[in-house]
Every structure is written in C-alpha cells, then in structure tokens.
JSON list of C-alpha atoms in Angstrom, two decimals:
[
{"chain": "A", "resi": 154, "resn": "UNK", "atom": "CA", "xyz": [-3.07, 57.37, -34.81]},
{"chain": "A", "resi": 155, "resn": "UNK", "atom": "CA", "xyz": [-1.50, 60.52, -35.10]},
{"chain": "A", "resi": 156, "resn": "UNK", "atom": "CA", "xyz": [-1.98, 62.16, -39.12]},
{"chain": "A", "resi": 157, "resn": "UNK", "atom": "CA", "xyz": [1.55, 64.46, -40.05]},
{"chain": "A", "resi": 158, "resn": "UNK", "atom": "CA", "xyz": [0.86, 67.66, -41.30]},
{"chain": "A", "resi": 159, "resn": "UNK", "atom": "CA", "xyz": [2.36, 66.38, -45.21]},
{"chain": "A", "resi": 160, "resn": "UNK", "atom": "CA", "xyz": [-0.42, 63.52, -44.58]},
{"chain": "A", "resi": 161, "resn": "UNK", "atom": "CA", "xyz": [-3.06, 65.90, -44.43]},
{"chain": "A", "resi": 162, "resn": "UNK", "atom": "CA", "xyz": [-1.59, 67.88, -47.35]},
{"chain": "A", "resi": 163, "resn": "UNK", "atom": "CA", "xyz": [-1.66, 64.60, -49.46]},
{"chain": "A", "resi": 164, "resn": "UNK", "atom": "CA", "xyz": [-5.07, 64.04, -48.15]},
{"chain": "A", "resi": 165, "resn": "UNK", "atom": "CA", "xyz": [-5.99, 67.34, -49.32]},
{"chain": "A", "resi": 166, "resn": "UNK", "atom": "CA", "xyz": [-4.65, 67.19, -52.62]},
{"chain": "A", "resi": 167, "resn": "UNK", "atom": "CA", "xyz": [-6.39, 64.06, -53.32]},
{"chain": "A", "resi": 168, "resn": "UNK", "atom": "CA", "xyz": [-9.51, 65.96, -52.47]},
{"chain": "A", "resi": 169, "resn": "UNK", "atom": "CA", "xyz": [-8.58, 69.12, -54.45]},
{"chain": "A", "resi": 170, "resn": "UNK", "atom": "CA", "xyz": [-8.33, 71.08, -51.38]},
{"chain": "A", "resi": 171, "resn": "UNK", "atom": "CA", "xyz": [-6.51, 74.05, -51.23]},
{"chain": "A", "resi": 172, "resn": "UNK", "atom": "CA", "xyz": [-5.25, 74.34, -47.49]},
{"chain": "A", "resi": 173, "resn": "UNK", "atom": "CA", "xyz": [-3.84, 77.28, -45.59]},
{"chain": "A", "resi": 174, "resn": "UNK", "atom": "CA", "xyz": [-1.30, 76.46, -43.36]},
{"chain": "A", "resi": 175, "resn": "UNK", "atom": "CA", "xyz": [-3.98, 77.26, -40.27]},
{"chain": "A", "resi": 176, "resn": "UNK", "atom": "CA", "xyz": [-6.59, 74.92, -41.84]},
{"chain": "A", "resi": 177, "resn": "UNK", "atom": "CA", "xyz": [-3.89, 72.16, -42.36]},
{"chain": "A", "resi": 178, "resn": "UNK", "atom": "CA", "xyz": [-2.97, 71.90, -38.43]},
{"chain": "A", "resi": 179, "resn": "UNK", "atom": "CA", "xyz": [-6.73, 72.64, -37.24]},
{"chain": "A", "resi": 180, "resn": "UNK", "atom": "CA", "xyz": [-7.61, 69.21, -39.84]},
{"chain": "A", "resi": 181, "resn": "UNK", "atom": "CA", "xyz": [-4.57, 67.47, -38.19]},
{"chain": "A", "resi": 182, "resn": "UNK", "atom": "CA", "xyz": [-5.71, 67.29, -35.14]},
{"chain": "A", "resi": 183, "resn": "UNK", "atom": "CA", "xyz": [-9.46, 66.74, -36.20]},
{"chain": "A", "resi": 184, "resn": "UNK", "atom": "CA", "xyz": [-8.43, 64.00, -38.28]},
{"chain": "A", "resi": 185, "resn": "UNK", "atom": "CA", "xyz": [-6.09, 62.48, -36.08]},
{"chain": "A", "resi": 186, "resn": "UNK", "atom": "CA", "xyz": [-8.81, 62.54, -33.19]},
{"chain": "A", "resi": 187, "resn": "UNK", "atom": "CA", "xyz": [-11.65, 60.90, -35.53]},
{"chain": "A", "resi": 188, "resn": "UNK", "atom": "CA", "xyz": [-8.69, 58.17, -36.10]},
{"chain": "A", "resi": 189, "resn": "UNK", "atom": "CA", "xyz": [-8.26, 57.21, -32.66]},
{"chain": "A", "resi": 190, "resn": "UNK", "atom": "CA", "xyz": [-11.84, 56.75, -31.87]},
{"chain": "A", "resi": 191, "resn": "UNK", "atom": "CA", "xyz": [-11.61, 54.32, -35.36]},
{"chain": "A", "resi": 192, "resn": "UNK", "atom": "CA", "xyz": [-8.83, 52.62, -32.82]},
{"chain": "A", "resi": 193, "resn": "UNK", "atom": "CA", "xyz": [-10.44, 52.38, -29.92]},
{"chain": "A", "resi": 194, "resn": "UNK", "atom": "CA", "xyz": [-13.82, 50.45, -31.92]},
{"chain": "A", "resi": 195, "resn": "UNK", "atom": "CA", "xyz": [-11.32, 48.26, -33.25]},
{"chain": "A", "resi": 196, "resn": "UNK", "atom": "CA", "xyz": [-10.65, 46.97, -29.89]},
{"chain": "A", "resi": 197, "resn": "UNK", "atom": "CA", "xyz": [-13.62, 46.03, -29.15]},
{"chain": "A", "resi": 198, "resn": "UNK", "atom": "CA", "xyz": [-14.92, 42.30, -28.80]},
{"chain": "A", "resi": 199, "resn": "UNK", "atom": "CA", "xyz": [-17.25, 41.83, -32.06]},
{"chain": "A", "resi": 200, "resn": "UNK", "atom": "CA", "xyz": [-17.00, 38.16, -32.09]},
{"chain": "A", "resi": 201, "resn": "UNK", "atom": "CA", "xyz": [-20.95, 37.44, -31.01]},
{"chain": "A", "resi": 202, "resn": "UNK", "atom": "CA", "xyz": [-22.13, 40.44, -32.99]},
{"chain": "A", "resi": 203, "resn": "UNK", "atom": "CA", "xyz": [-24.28, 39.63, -36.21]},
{"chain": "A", "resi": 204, "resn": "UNK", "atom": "CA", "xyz": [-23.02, 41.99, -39.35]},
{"chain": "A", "resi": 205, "resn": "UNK", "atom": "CA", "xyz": [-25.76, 44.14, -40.60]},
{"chain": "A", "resi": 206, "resn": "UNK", "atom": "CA", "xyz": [-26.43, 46.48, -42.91]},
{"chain": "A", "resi": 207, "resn": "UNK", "atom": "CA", "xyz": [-28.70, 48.56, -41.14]},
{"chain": "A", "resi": 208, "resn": "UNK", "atom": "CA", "xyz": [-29.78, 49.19, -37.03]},
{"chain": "A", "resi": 209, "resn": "UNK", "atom": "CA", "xyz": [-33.44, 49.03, -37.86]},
{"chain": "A", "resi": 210, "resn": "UNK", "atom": "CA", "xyz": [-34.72, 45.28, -39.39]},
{"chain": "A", "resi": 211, "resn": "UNK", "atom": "CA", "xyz": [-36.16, 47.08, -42.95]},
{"chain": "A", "resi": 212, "resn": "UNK", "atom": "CA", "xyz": [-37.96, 45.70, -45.98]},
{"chain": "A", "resi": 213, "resn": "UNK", "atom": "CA", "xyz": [-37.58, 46.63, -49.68]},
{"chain": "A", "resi": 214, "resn": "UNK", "atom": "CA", "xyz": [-40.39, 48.82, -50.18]},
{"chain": "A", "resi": 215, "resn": "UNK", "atom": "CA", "xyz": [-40.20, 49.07, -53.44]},
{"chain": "A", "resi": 216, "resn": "UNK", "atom": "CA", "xyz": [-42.32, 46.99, -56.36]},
{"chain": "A", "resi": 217, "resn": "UNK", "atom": "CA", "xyz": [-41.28, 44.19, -58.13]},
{"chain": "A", "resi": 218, "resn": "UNK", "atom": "CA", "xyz": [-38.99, 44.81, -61.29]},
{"chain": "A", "resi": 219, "resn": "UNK", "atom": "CA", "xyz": [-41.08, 43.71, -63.67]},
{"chain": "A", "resi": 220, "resn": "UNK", "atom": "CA", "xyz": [-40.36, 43.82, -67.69]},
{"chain": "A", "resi": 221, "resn": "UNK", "atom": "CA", "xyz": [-42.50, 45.59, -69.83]},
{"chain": "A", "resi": 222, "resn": "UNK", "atom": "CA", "xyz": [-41.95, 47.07, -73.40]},
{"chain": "A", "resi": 223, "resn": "UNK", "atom": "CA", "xyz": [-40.37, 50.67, -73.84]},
{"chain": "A", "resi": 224, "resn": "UNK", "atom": "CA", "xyz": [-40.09, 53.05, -76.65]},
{"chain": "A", "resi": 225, "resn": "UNK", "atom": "CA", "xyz": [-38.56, 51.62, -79.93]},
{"chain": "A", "resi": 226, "resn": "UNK", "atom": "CA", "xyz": [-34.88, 52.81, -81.35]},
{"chain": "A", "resi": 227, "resn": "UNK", "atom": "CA", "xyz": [-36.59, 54.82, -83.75]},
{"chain": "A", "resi": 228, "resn": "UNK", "atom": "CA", "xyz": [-38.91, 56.58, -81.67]},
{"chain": "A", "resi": 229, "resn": "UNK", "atom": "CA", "xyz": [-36.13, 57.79, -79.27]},
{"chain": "A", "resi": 230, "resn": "UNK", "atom": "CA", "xyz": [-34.02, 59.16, -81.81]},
{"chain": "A", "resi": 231, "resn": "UNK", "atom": "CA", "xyz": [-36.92, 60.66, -83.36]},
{"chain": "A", "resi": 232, "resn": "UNK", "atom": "CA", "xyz": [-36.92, 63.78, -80.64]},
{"chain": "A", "resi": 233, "resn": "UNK", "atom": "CA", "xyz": [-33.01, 63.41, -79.87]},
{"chain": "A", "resi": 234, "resn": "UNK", "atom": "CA", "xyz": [-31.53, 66.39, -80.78]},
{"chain": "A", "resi": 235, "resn": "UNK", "atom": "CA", "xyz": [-28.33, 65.32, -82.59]},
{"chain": "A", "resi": 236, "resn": "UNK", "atom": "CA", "xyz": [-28.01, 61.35, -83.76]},
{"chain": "A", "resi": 237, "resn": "UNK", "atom": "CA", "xyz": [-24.99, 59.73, -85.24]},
{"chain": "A", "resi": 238, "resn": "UNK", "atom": "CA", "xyz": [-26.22, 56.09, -86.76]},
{"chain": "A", "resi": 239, "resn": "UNK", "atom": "CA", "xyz": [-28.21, 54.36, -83.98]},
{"chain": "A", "resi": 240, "resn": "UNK", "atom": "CA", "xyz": [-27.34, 56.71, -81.24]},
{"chain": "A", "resi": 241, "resn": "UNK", "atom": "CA", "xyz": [-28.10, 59.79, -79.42]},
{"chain": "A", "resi": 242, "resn": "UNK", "atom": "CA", "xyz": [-24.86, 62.13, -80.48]},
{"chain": "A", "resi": 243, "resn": "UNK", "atom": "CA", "xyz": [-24.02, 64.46, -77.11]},
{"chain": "A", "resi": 244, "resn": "UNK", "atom": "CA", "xyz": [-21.31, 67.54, -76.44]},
{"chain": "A", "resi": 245, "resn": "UNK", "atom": "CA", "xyz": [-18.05, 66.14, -75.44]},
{"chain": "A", "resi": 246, "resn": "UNK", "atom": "CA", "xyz": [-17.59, 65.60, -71.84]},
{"chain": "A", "resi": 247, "resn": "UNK", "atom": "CA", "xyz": [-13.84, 65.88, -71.46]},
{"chain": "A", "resi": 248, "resn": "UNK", "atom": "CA", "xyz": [-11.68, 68.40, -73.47]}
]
C-alpha cells in the first residue's frame, strides 16, 4: 500500500510533527514499505495458529493482590500541601 505524500502530512500532523518537504518523501517511502510487509503477513495462512500474547509461555511473577489497610483521609491531607474539603487541591493542569 502505497502512503501519498498529503497522507503522511496528515499523519504528521496528528503526531505534531513538523515535516520538511525532504523528511515528508524520505517517511513516504519508509512508511509505505513497512505497509506492504503488514500486506504480505496478511496473506498468510493463520488458520491452525493459536493467538498469543507473548512467544515465550510466561507466568505472573508478581504477588497476590492482597487488601490491607492504608493511611486514613485525615492523615493524607495532613502533609498535602494545599486541601480543598476532603481533597488534595493541585495547580491546574490545562490553561
């Protein structure tokens, strides 16, 4: 599948990627070539081929998620900074 250069500039702009005009026809072809190998996998014959997650058969490693008590309302808004009520009162994010 063969990207157009306006494809990559959408693509780019999605990304917030300022492109020189070099960059955008050096991505079109790079783009357009990682495309076709998505083709030719999806002409393969998958049909006896279990879906996995992973190559290698892992196990969770991790412990068991286990409840246990935490710090109390009060004592976490004890050392906040800046509290409104019942919460933890932060900088705005967004302007």
């Amino acid at each position: 599948m063969a990207l157009s250069s306006d494809e990559v500039r959408h693509i780019a702009s999605l990304a917030r990627l300022a492109l020189a005009e070099a960059e955008v026809e050096r991505l079109r072809e790079q783009l357009s070539g990682i495309l076709e190998h998505f083709e030719l996998l999806g002409e393969l014959d998958t049909s006896g081929v279990e879906p996995t997650a992973h190559t290698l058969p892992l196990t969770n490693v991790m412990r068991d998620d286990v409840a246990r008590p935490s710090l109390s309302v009060e004592d976490v808004l004890s050392v906040a900074p800046r509290t409104e009520s019942a919460y933890i009162r932060i900088r705005a994010v967004f302007e």
